[in-house]
mmCIF file of C-alpha atoms and ligand atoms in Angstrom:
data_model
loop_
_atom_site.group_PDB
_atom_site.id
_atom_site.type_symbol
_atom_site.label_atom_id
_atom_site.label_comp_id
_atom_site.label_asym_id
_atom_site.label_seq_id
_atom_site.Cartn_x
_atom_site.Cartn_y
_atom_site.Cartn_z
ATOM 1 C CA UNK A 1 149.931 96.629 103.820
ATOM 2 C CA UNK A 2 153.227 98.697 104.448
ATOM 3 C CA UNK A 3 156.652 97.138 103.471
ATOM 4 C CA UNK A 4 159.332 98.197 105.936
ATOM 5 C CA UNK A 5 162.827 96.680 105.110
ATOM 6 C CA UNK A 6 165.619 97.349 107.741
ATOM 7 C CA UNK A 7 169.177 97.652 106.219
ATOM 8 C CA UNK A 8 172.496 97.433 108.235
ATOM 9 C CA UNK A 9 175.936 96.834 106.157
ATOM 10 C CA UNK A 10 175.987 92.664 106.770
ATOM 11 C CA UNK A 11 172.556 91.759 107.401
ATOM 12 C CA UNK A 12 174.019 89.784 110.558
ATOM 13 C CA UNK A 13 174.034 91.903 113.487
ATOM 14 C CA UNK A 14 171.721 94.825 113.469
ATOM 15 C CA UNK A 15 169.297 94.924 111.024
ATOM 16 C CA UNK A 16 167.954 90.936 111.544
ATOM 17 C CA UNK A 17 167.777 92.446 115.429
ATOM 18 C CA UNK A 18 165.638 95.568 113.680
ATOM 19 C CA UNK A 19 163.827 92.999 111.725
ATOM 20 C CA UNK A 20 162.854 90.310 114.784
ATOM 21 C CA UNK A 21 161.950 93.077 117.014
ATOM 22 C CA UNK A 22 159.098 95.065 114.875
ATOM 23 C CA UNK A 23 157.674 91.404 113.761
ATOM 24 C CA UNK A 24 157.390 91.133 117.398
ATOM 25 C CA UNK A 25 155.456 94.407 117.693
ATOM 26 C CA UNK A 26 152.981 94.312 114.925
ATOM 27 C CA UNK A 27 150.222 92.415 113.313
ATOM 28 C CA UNK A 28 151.648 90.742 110.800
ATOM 29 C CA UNK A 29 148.761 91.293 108.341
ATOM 30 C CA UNK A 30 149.255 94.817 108.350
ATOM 31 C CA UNK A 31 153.042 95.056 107.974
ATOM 32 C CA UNK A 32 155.816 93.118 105.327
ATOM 33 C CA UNK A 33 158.941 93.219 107.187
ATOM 34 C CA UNK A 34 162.426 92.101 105.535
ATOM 35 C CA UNK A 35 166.094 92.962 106.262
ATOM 36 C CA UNK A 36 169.061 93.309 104.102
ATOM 37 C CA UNK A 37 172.707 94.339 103.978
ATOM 38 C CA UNK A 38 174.237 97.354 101.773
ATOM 39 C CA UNK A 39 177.701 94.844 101.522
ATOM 40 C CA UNK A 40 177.379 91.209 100.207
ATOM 41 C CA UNK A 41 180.420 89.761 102.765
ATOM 42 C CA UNK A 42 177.574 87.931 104.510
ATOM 43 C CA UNK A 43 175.121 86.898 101.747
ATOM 44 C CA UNK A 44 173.188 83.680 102.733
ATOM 45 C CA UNK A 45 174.422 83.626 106.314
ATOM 46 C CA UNK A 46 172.344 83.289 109.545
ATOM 47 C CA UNK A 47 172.515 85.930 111.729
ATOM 48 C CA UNK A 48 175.683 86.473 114.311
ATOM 49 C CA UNK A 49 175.449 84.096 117.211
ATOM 50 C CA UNK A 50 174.994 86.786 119.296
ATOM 51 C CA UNK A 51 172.938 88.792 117.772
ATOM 52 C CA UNK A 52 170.582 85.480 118.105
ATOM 53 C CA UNK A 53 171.667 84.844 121.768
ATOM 54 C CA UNK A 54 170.114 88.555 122.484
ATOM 55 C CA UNK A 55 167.206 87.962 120.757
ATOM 56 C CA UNK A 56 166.633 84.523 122.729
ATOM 57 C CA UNK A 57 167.252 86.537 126.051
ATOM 58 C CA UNK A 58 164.911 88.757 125.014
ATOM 59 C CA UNK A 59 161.877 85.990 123.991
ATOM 60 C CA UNK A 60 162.868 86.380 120.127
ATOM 61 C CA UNK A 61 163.994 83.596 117.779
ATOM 62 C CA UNK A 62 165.413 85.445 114.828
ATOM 63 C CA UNK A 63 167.498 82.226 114.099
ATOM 64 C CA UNK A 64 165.579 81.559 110.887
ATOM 65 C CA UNK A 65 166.775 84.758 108.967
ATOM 66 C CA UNK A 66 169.432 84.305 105.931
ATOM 67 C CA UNK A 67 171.618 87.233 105.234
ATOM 68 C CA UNK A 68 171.191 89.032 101.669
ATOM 69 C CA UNK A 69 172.145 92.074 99.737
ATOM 70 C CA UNK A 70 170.284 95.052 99.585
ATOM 71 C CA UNK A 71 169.618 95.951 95.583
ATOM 72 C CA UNK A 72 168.098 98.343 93.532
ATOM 73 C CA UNK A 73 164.606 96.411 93.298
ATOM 74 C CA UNK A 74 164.105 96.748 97.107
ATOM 75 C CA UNK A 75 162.547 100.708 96.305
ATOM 76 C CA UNK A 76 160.212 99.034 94.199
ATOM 77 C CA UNK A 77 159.377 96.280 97.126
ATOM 78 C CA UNK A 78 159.125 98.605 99.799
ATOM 79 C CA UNK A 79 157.286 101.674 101.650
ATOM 80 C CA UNK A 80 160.018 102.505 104.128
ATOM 81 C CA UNK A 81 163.845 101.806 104.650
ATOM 82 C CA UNK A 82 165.279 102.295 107.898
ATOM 83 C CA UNK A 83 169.261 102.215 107.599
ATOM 84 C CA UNK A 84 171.059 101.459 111.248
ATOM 85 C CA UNK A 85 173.574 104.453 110.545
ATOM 86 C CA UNK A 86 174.842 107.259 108.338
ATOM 87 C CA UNK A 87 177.361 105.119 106.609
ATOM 88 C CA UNK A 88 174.713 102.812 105.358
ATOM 89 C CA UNK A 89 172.389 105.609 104.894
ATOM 90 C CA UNK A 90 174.911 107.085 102.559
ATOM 91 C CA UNK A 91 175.512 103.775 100.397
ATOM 92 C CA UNK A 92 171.699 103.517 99.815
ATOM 93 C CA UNK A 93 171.140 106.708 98.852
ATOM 94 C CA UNK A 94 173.911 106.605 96.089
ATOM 95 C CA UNK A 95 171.560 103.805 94.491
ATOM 96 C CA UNK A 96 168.404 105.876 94.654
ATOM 97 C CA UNK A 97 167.099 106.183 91.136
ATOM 98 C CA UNK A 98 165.072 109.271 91.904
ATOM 99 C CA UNK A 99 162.834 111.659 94.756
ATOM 100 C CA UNK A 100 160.977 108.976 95.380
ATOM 101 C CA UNK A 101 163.117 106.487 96.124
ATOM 102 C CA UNK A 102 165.136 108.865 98.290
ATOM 103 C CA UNK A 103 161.998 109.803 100.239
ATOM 104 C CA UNK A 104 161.773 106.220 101.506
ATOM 105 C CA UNK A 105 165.358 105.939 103.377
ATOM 106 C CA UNK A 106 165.104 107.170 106.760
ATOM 107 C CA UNK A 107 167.699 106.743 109.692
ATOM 108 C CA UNK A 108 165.968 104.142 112.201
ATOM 109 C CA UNK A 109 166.798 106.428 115.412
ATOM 110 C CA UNK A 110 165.284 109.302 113.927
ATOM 111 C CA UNK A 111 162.165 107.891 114.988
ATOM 112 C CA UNK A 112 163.076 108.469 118.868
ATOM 113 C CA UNK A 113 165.146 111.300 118.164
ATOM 114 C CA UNK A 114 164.329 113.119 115.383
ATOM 115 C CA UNK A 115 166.178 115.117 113.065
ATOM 116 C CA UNK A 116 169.878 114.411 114.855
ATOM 117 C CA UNK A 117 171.133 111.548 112.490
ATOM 118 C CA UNK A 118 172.457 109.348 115.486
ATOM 119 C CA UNK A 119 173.751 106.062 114.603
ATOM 120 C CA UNK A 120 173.274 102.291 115.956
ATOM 121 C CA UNK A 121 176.433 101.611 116.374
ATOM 122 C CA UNK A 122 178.330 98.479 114.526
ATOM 123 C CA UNK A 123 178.579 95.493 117.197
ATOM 124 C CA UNK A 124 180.616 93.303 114.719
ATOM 125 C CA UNK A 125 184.009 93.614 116.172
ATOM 126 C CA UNK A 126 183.162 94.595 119.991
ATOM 127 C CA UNK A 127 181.872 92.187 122.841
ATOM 128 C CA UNK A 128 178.391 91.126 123.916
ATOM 129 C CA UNK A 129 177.427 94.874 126.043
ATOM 130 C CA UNK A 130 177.675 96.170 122.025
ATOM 131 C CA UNK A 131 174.796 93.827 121.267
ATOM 132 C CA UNK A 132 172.992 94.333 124.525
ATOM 133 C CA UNK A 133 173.007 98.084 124.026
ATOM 134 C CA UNK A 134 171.652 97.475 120.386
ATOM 135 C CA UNK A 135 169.108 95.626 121.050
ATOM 136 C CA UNK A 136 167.830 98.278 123.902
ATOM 137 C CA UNK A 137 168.613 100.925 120.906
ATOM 138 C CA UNK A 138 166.454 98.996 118.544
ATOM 139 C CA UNK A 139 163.791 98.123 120.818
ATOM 140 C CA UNK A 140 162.887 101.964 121.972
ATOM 141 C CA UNK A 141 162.774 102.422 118.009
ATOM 142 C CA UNK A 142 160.810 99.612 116.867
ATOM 143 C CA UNK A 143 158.263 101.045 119.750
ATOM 144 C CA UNK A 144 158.139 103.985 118.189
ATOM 145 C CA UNK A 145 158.199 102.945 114.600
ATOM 146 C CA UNK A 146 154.886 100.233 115.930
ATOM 147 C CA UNK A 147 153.093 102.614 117.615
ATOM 148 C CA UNK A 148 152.292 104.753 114.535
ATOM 149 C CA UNK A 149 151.690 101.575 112.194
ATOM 150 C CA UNK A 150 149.266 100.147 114.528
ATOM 151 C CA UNK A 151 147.150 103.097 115.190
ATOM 152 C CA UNK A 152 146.682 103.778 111.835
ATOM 153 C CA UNK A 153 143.180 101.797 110.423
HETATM 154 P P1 4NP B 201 175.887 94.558 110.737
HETATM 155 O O1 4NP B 201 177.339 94.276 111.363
HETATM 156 O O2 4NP B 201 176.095 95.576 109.638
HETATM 157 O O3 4NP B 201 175.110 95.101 111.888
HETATM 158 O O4 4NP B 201 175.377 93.236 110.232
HETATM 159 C C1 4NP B 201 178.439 93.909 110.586
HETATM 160 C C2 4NP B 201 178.609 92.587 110.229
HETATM 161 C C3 4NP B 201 179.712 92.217 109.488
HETATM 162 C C4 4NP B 201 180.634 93.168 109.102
HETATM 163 C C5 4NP B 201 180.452 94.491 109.456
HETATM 164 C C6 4NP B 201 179.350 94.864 110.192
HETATM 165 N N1 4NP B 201 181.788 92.775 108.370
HETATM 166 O O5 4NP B 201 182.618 93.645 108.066
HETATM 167 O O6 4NP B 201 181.927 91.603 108.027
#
């Protein structure tokens, strides 16, 4: 089974999005998937209102998640960790341990557009067209990211 964990710096907007979307797109017995936050501001929260009101328009309920902290155990736990942008990419990597661990951190749009770093942006402190747009970001990745997991046997 692989362990993807999707990392964003609350755990509120993007990453529970990241999360809810590949659950949606995958069997569940062949893929663990978990979210976290590199910054602990959130810790135990649901995720944003709107970030859930998305989701709903989109068929998800991701209304069950609870916010927590990334930590150092999390390379042990998991195959892959998609970070939402260079900032957070940058904060995880400081707490890699070794190659190994650092082999496992991989910017989420990377996947549609390889190799050019681009970022999903923040939606925290913009309006609801900031969500919209990352959902559609998220979605186009999670295809991506899904169509490799399930054609492997
Ligand atoms: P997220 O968005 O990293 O996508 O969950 C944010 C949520 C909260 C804050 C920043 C970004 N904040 O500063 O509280």
């Amino acid at each position: 089974m692989t362990k993807i964990l999707m990392v964003c710096l609350g755990n509120i907007c993007r990453s529970p999005l990241a999360e809810g979307i590949l659950k949606s797109k995958v069997y569940n017995y062949k893929v663990f998937i978990d979210s976290a936050g590199t910054g602990a501001y959130h810790i135990g929260e649901k995720p944003d209102r709107r970030s859930i009101a998305v989701a709903k328009l989109n068929g998800l309920n991701i209304s069950d998640q609870v916010a927590r902290k990334f930590t150092v155990n999390d390379f042990d736990d998991f195959d892959i960790i998609y970070v939402m942008d260079n900032s957070n990419y940058r904060d995880v990597i400081a707490l890699t341990r070794n190659n190994e661990d650092k082999s496992k951190v991989k910017i989420i749009l990377n996947e549609v557009f390889p190799d050019e770093n681009l970022d999903v942006p923040d939606p925290y402190s913009g309006g609801d067209f900031g969500f919209r747009n990352v959902y559609k970001m998220l979605d186009e990745a999670c295809i991506a990211i899904a169509s490799k997991i399930n054609s492997d046997v």
